[in-house]
């Protein structure tokens, strides 16, 4: 990822365009920093995050930008007076302008930050998807925005385990606000999605993995907001009137499985077999003339057919299976955003321990990554989605109406 982004910026964007665009972005957020010295330190910090620095902590960033000591940059992250949430709002507005599209997709996921010791806010031994095992780490829950022009991280929250929130002295030492209460990762995701839906970002869809998709309150919130979703769920997920989703999918005839590519990966198009069916209509928010349908989907590996992933979807009437597959595949964009933000902008290379410092570093790293994404979009670097294979004829209790399958509730 590092080589791809640097190549786009250096070879496809003229230095004067790069400098002008970065200057405009830093001016955009400059009013959030009340003093001239803070604005200078913020500019130096962002420039350092975008530079080829070995490890992007305060010491090496200070050396790169010509500061004798890291004290100024450390003060920027710790005690200086500025609100990272206001910069986040500016970031969302910037991404809306540079990458916004009426078919935009929000993606929710979390990532781990491996840490030593017990002092860093929220740190404990917990499962990290980044490491693929239980580690001593912090967990951040993030929202990314993806469109045909690119992808960028647009919101973030630090997960604080119960072991932390039940120890107020420990929270006070880490400068965790008194009003902060325990919230699950799902609670943090819901709060961020509601914030982003109120932002200038144009959003048509939301997608996430099963840790978030299995929460019915999250799905209900999206439906009430009129936003479509394609959310992964566990195989034990109960589907209204049909029972477990894996049992319902197991009844799908061979003809119901269609071959689709759901985006590009490192080795080319990601191709799977997919089965999708509309669900019986239950209560809708559209009265007698519902404008949305609910669906079940399944994704089956070509090489290992016993590996099946399951999804629930809520989509505007007339949405095709190809579109649902595309949205499901968009979820990988947040993994690419994590990789780029960590490799290129030092998202995970901070050495701050307290709660405010985490939000400040993460927000400025997200800003730097959004700038790279905007530059890549300007250079026309985004790849299009692969075409998919059309469906074939129906049979069995899975019924076909028009060009889509439907699952009838058992009598």
PDB file of N, CA, C and O in Angstrom, residues 260-308:
ATOM      1  N   UNK A 260     -20.340 -13.909  -8.881  1.00  0.00           N
ATOM      2  CA  UNK A 260     -20.136 -12.463  -8.944  1.00  0.00           C
ATOM      3  C   UNK A 260     -18.741 -12.111  -8.438  1.00  0.00           C
ATOM      4  O   UNK A 260     -18.207 -12.777  -7.549  1.00  0.00           O
ATOM      5  N   UNK A 261     -18.188 -11.044  -8.962  1.00  0.00           N
ATOM      6  CA  UNK A 261     -17.001 -10.414  -8.383  1.00  0.00           C
ATOM      7  C   UNK A 261     -17.469  -9.255  -7.526  1.00  0.00           C
ATOM      8  O   UNK A 261     -18.319  -8.462  -7.939  1.00  0.00           O
ATOM      9  N   UNK A 262     -16.935  -9.162  -6.310  1.00  0.00           N
ATOM     10  CA  UNK A 262     -17.387  -8.116  -5.381  1.00  0.00           C
ATOM     11  C   UNK A 262     -16.281  -7.107  -5.133  1.00  0.00           C
ATOM     12  O   UNK A 262     -16.097  -6.637  -4.014  1.00  0.00           O
ATOM     13  N   UNK A 263     -15.557  -6.766  -6.190  1.00  0.00           N
ATOM     14  CA  UNK A 263     -14.486  -5.789  -6.061  1.00  0.00           C
ATOM     15  C   UNK A 263     -13.140  -6.431  -6.337  1.00  0.00           C
ATOM     16  O   UNK A 263     -13.030  -7.641  -6.565  1.00  0.00           O
ATOM     17  N   UNK A 264     -12.119  -5.604  -6.323  1.00  0.00           N
ATOM     18  CA  UNK A 264     -10.769  -6.060  -6.630  1.00  0.00           C
ATOM     19  C   UNK A 264      -9.949  -6.250  -5.367  1.00  0.00           C
ATOM     20  O   UNK A 264     -10.050  -5.465  -4.423  1.00  0.00           O
ATOM     21  N   UNK A 265      -9.136  -7.297  -5.365  1.00  0.00           N
ATOM     22  CA  UNK A 265      -8.203  -7.537  -4.279  1.00  0.00           C
ATOM     23  C   UNK A 265      -6.778  -7.417  -4.766  1.00  0.00           C
ATOM     24  O   UNK A 265      -6.525  -7.007  -5.904  1.00  0.00           O
ATOM     25  N   UNK A 266      -5.842  -7.801  -3.923  1.00  0.00           N
ATOM     26  CA  UNK A 266      -4.430  -7.699  -4.280  1.00  0.00           C
ATOM     27  C   UNK A 266      -4.079  -8.596  -5.470  1.00  0.00           C
ATOM     28  O   UNK A 266      -3.154  -8.312  -6.220  1.00  0.00           O
ATOM     29  N   UNK A 267      -4.848  -9.678  -5.658  1.00  0.00           N
ATOM     30  CA  UNK A 267      -4.570 -10.630  -6.728  1.00  0.00           C
ATOM     31  C   UNK A 267      -5.622 -10.578  -7.838  1.00  0.00           C
ATOM     32  O   UNK A 267      -5.765 -11.529  -8.604  1.00  0.00           O
ATOM     33  N   UNK A 268      -6.381  -9.487  -7.910  1.00  0.00           N
ATOM     34  CA  UNK A 268      -7.393  -9.353  -8.949  1.00  0.00           C
ATOM     35  C   UNK A 268      -8.792  -9.377  -8.368  1.00  0.00           C
ATOM     36  O   UNK A 268      -8.983  -9.214  -7.159  1.00  0.00           O
ATOM     37  N   UNK A 269      -9.813  -9.575  -9.220  1.00  0.00           N
ATOM     38  CA  UNK A 269     -11.206  -9.564  -8.747  1.00  0.00           C
ATOM     39  C   UNK A 269     -11.459 -10.629  -7.679  1.00  0.00           C
ATOM     40  O   UNK A 269     -10.958 -11.757  -7.776  1.00  0.00           O
ATOM     41  N   UNK A 270     -12.232 -10.261  -6.656  1.00  0.00           N
ATOM     42  CA  UNK A 270     -12.657 -11.208  -5.635  1.00  0.00           C
ATOM     43  C   UNK A 270     -13.935 -11.885  -6.139  1.00  0.00           C
ATOM     44  O   UNK A 270     -15.005 -11.262  -6.142  1.00  0.00           O
ATOM     45  N   UNK A 271     -13.843 -13.117  -6.551  1.00  0.00           N
ATOM     46  CA  UNK A 271     -14.965 -13.820  -7.160  1.00  0.00           C
ATOM     47  C   UNK A 271     -15.472 -14.893  -6.198  1.00  0.00           C
ATOM     48  O   UNK A 271     -14.694 -15.683  -5.659  1.00  0.00           O
ATOM     49  N   UNK A 272     -16.790 -14.912  -5.990  1.00  0.00           N
ATOM     50  CA  UNK A 272     -17.447 -15.900  -5.142  1.00  0.00           C
ATOM     51  C   UNK A 272     -18.753 -16.319  -5.806  1.00  0.00           C
ATOM     52  O   UNK A 272     -19.246 -15.671  -6.731  1.00  0.00           O
ATOM     53  N   UNK A 273     -19.335 -17.396  -5.283  1.00  0.00           N
ATOM     54  CA  UNK A 273     -20.717 -17.729  -5.607  1.00  0.00           C
ATOM     55  C   UNK A 273     -21.617 -17.085  -4.557  1.00  0.00           C
ATOM     56  O   UNK A 273     -21.319 -17.139  -3.356  1.00  0.00           O
ATOM     57  N   UNK A 274     -22.704 -16.491  -5.033  1.00  0.00           N
ATOM     58  CA  UNK A 274     -23.624 -15.768  -4.151  1.00  0.00           C
ATOM     59  C   UNK A 274     -25.042 -16.288  -4.340  1.00  0.00           C
ATOM     60  O   UNK A 274     -25.468 -16.563  -5.461  1.00  0.00           O
ATOM     61  N   UNK A 275     -25.778 -16.395  -3.233  1.00  0.00           N
ATOM     62  CA  UNK A 275     -27.217 -16.661  -3.269  1.00  0.00           C
ATOM     63  C   UNK A 275     -27.908 -15.512  -2.554  1.00  0.00           C
ATOM     64  O   UNK A 275     -27.459 -15.067  -1.499  1.00  0.00           O
ATOM     65  N   UNK A 276     -28.990 -15.010  -3.125  1.00  0.00           N
ATOM     66  CA  UNK A 276     -29.707 -13.876  -2.538  1.00  0.00           C
ATOM     67  C   UNK A 276     -31.199 -14.057  -2.745  1.00  0.00           C
ATOM     68  O   UNK A 276     -31.639 -14.501  -3.813  1.00  0.00           O
ATOM     69  N   UNK A 277     -31.986 -13.742  -1.731  1.00  0.00           N
ATOM     70  CA  UNK A 277     -33.438 -13.860  -1.839  1.00  0.00           C
ATOM     71  C   UNK A 277     -34.104 -12.771  -1.016  1.00  0.00           C
ATOM     72  O   UNK A 277     -33.634 -12.428   0.080  1.00  0.00           O
ATOM     73  N   UNK A 278     -35.202 -12.246  -1.546  1.00  0.00           N
ATOM     74  CA  UNK A 278     -35.992 -11.276  -0.795  1.00  0.00           C
ATOM     75  C   UNK A 278     -36.744 -11.994   0.312  1.00  0.00           C
ATOM     76  O   UNK A 278     -37.179 -13.135   0.168  1.00  0.00           O
ATOM     77  N   UNK A 279     -36.921 -11.308   1.426  1.00  0.00           N
ATOM     78  CA  UNK A 279     -37.643 -11.853   2.568  1.00  0.00           C
ATOM     79  C   UNK A 279     -39.111 -11.452   2.515  1.00  0.00           C
ATOM     80  O   UNK A 279     -39.468 -10.439   1.906  1.00  0.00           O
ATOM     81  N   UNK A 280     -39.969 -12.232   3.170  1.00  0.00           N
ATOM     82  CA  UNK A 280     -41.372 -11.818   3.266  1.00  0.00           C
ATOM     83  C   UNK A 280     -41.471 -10.445   3.921  1.00  0.00           C
ATOM     84  O   UNK A 280     -40.734 -10.139   4.857  1.00  0.00           O
ATOM     85  N   UNK A 281     -42.369  -9.640   3.444  1.00  0.00           N
ATOM     86  CA  UNK A 281     -42.533  -8.291   3.995  1.00  0.00           C
ATOM     87  C   UNK A 281     -43.163  -8.373   5.367  1.00  0.00           C
ATOM     88  O   UNK A 281     -44.142  -9.088   5.587  1.00  0.00           O
ATOM     89  N   UNK A 282     -42.558  -7.637   6.317  1.00  0.00           N
ATOM     90  CA  UNK A 282     -43.189  -7.508   7.634  1.00  0.00           C
ATOM     91  C   UNK A 282     -43.524  -6.038   7.841  1.00  0.00           C
ATOM     92  O   UNK A 282     -43.975  -5.380   6.918  1.00  0.00           O
ATOM     93  N   UNK A 283     -43.336  -5.480   9.020  1.00  0.00           N
ATOM     94  CA  UNK A 283     -43.656  -4.068   9.205  1.00  0.00           C
ATOM     95  C   UNK A 283     -42.641  -3.213   8.472  1.00  0.00           C
ATOM     96  O   UNK A 283     -41.456  -3.438   8.544  1.00  0.00           O
ATOM     97  N   UNK A 284     -43.098  -2.245   7.728  1.00  0.00           N
ATOM     98  CA  UNK A 284     -42.248  -1.329   6.981  1.00  0.00           C
ATOM     99  C   UNK A 284     -42.553   0.087   7.418  1.00  0.00           C
ATOM    100  O   UNK A 284     -43.589   0.378   8.002  1.00  0.00           O
ATOM    101  N   UNK A 285     -41.645   0.985   7.108  1.00  0.00           N
ATOM    102  CA  UNK A 285     -41.829   2.388   7.464  1.00  0.00           C
ATOM    103  C   UNK A 285     -42.525   3.145   6.342  1.00  0.00           C
ATOM    104  O   UNK A 285     -42.704   4.344   6.416  1.00  0.00           O
ATOM    105  N   UNK A 286     -42.912   2.441   5.273  1.00  0.00           N
ATOM    106  CA  UNK A 286     -43.458   3.107   4.088  1.00  0.00           C
ATOM    107  C   UNK A 286     -44.942   2.835   3.894  1.00  0.00           C
ATOM    108  O   UNK A 286     -45.488   3.036   2.808  1.00  0.00           O
ATOM    109  N   UNK A 287     -45.612   2.322   4.933  1.00  0.00           N
ATOM    110  CA  UNK A 287     -47.055   2.111   4.829  1.00  0.00           C
ATOM    111  C   UNK A 287     -47.400   0.978   3.875  1.00  0.00           C
ATOM    112  O   UNK A 287     -46.750  -0.067   3.842  1.00  0.00           O
ATOM    113  N   UNK A 288     -48.467   1.187   3.091  1.00  0.00           N
ATOM    114  CA  UNK A 288     -48.953   0.150   2.183  1.00  0.00           C
ATOM    115  C   UNK A 288     -48.089  -0.001   0.944  1.00  0.00           C
ATOM    116  O   UNK A 288     -48.259  -0.964   0.193  1.00  0.00           O
ATOM    117  N   UNK A 289     -47.216   0.936   0.709  1.00  0.00           N
ATOM    118  CA  UNK A 289     -46.377   0.899  -0.492  1.00  0.00           C
ATOM    119  C   UNK A 289     -44.907   1.004  -0.091  1.00  0.00           C
ATOM    120  O   UNK A 289     -44.293   2.065  -0.213  1.00  0.00           O
ATOM    121  N   UNK A 290     -44.361  -0.102   0.411  1.00  0.00           N
ATOM    122  CA  UNK A 290     -42.963  -0.060   0.872  1.00  0.00           C
ATOM    123  C   UNK A 290     -42.007   0.283  -0.256  1.00  0.00           C
ATOM    124  O   UNK A 290     -42.171  -0.176  -1.388  1.00  0.00           O
ATOM    125  N   UNK A 291     -41.051   1.096   0.056  1.00  0.00           N
ATOM    126  CA  UNK A 291     -40.047   1.493  -0.938  1.00  0.00           C
ATOM    127  C   UNK A 291     -38.766   0.681  -0.802  1.00  0.00           C
ATOM    128  O   UNK A 291     -37.857   0.831  -1.605  1.00  0.00           O
ATOM    129  N   UNK A 292     -38.696  -0.191   0.236  1.00  0.00           N
ATOM    130  CA  UNK A 292     -37.497  -0.991   0.470  1.00  0.00           C
ATOM    131  C   UNK A 292     -37.863  -2.463   0.625  1.00  0.00           C
ATOM    132  O   UNK A 292     -38.986  -2.808   1.028  1.00  0.00           O
ATOM    133  N   UNK A 293     -36.912  -3.321   0.310  1.00  0.00           N
ATOM    134  CA  UNK A 293     -37.035  -4.764   0.516  1.00  0.00           C
ATOM    135  C   UNK A 293     -35.954  -5.230   1.475  1.00  0.00           C
ATOM    136  O   UNK A 293     -34.865  -4.652   1.535  1.00  0.00           O
ATOM    137  N   UNK A 294     -36.264  -6.305   2.210  1.00  0.00           N
ATOM    138  CA  UNK A 294     -35.252  -6.973   3.026  1.00  0.00           C
ATOM    139  C   UNK A 294     -34.792  -8.232   2.301  1.00  0.00           C
ATOM    140  O   UNK A 294     -35.584  -8.920   1.651  1.00  0.00           O
ATOM    141  N   UNK A 295     -33.514  -8.539   2.446  1.00  0.00           N
ATOM    142  CA  UNK A 295     -32.904  -9.658   1.746  1.00  0.00           C
ATOM    143  C   UNK A 295     -32.064 -10.492   2.702  1.00  0.00           C
ATOM    144  O   UNK A 295     -31.588  -9.997   3.724  1.00  0.00           O
ATOM    145  N   UNK A 296     -31.846 -11.757   2.319  1.00  0.00           N
ATOM    146  CA  UNK A 296     -30.758 -12.562   2.879  1.00  0.00           C
ATOM    147  C   UNK A 296     -29.784 -12.842   1.737  1.00  0.00           C
ATOM    148  O   UNK A 296     -30.182 -13.021   0.584  1.00  0.00           O
ATOM    149  N   UNK A 297     -28.495 -12.846   2.071  1.00  0.00           N
ATOM    150  CA  UNK A 297     -27.454 -13.170   1.090  1.00  0.00           C
ATOM    151  C   UNK A 297     -26.488 -14.168   1.709  1.00  0.00           C
ATOM    152  O   UNK A 297     -26.334 -14.226   2.934  1.00  0.00           O
ATOM    153  N   UNK A 298     -25.839 -14.903   0.849  1.00  0.00           N
ATOM    154  CA  UNK A 298     -24.763 -15.791   1.282  1.00  0.00           C
ATOM    155  C   UNK A 298     -23.644 -15.738   0.255  1.00  0.00           C
ATOM    156  O   UNK A 298     -23.890 -15.661  -0.945  1.00  0.00           O
ATOM    157  N   UNK A 299     -22.411 -15.783   0.752  1.00  0.00           N
ATOM    158  CA  UNK A 299     -21.221 -15.754  -0.106  1.00  0.00           C
ATOM    159  C   UNK A 299     -20.439 -17.047   0.106  1.00  0.00           C
ATOM    160  O   UNK A 299     -20.052 -17.379   1.226  1.00  0.00           O
ATOM    161  N   UNK A 300     -20.233 -17.807  -0.970  1.00  0.00           N
ATOM    162  CA  UNK A 300     -19.592 -19.110  -0.871  1.00  0.00           C
ATOM    163  C   UNK A 300     -18.249 -19.104  -1.603  1.00  0.00           C
ATOM    164  O   UNK A 300     -18.154 -18.666  -2.752  1.00  0.00           O
ATOM    165  N   UNK A 301     -17.226 -19.593  -0.925  1.00  0.00           N
ATOM    166  CA  UNK A 301     -15.898 -19.646  -1.522  1.00  0.00           C
ATOM    167  C   UNK A 301     -15.871 -20.638  -2.674  1.00  0.00           C
ATOM    168  O   UNK A 301     -16.465 -21.729  -2.595  1.00  0.00           O
ATOM    169  N   UNK A 302     -15.178 -20.282  -3.758  1.00  0.00           N
ATOM    170  CA  UNK A 302     -15.049 -21.181  -4.897  1.00  0.00           C
ATOM    171  C   UNK A 302     -14.110 -22.341  -4.560  1.00  0.00           C
ATOM    172  O   UNK A 302     -14.366 -23.495  -4.923  1.00  0.00           O
ATOM    173  N   UNK A 303     -13.024 -22.050  -3.875  1.00  0.00           N
ATOM    174  CA  UNK A 303     -12.038 -23.079  -3.557  1.00  0.00           C
ATOM    175  C   UNK A 303     -12.479 -23.958  -2.395  1.00  0.00           C
ATOM    176  O   UNK A 303     -12.151 -25.153  -2.350  1.00  0.00           O
ATOM    177  N   UNK A 304     -13.232 -23.380  -1.430  1.00  0.00           N
ATOM    178  CA  UNK A 304     -13.684 -24.125  -0.252  1.00  0.00           C
ATOM    179  C   UNK A 304     -15.176 -23.888  -0.080  1.00  0.00           C
ATOM    180  O   UNK A 304     -15.593 -23.025   0.709  1.00  0.00           O
ATOM    181  N   UNK A 305     -16.012 -24.660  -0.799  1.00  0.00           N
ATOM    182  CA  UNK A 305     -17.461 -24.411  -0.820  1.00  0.00           C
ATOM    183  C   UNK A 305     -18.133 -24.498   0.540  1.00  0.00           C
ATOM    184  O   UNK A 305     -19.251 -24.000   0.700  1.00  0.00           O
ATOM    185  N   UNK A 306     -17.481 -25.127   1.521  1.00  0.00           N
ATOM    186  CA  UNK A 306     -18.092 -25.203   2.843  1.00  0.00           C
ATOM    187  C   UNK A 306     -17.912 -23.910   3.634  1.00  0.00           C
ATOM    188  O   UNK A 306     -18.509 -23.751   4.705  1.00  0.00           O
ATOM    189  N   UNK A 307     -17.109 -22.985   3.110  1.00  0.00           N
ATOM    190  CA  UNK A 307     -16.924 -21.684   3.761  1.00  0.00           C
ATOM    191  C   UNK A 307     -17.962 -20.714   3.211  1.00  0.00           C
ATOM    192  O   UNK A 307     -17.859 -20.257   2.070  1.00  0.00           O
ATOM    193  N   UNK A 308     -18.959 -20.404   4.035  1.00  0.00           N
ATOM    194  CA  UNK A 308     -20.068 -19.549   3.616  1.00  0.00           C
ATOM    195  C   UNK A 308     -20.213 -18.403   4.609  1.00  0.00           C
ATOM    196  O   UNK A 308     -20.202 -18.615   5.826  1.00  0.00           O
TER     197      UNK A 308
END
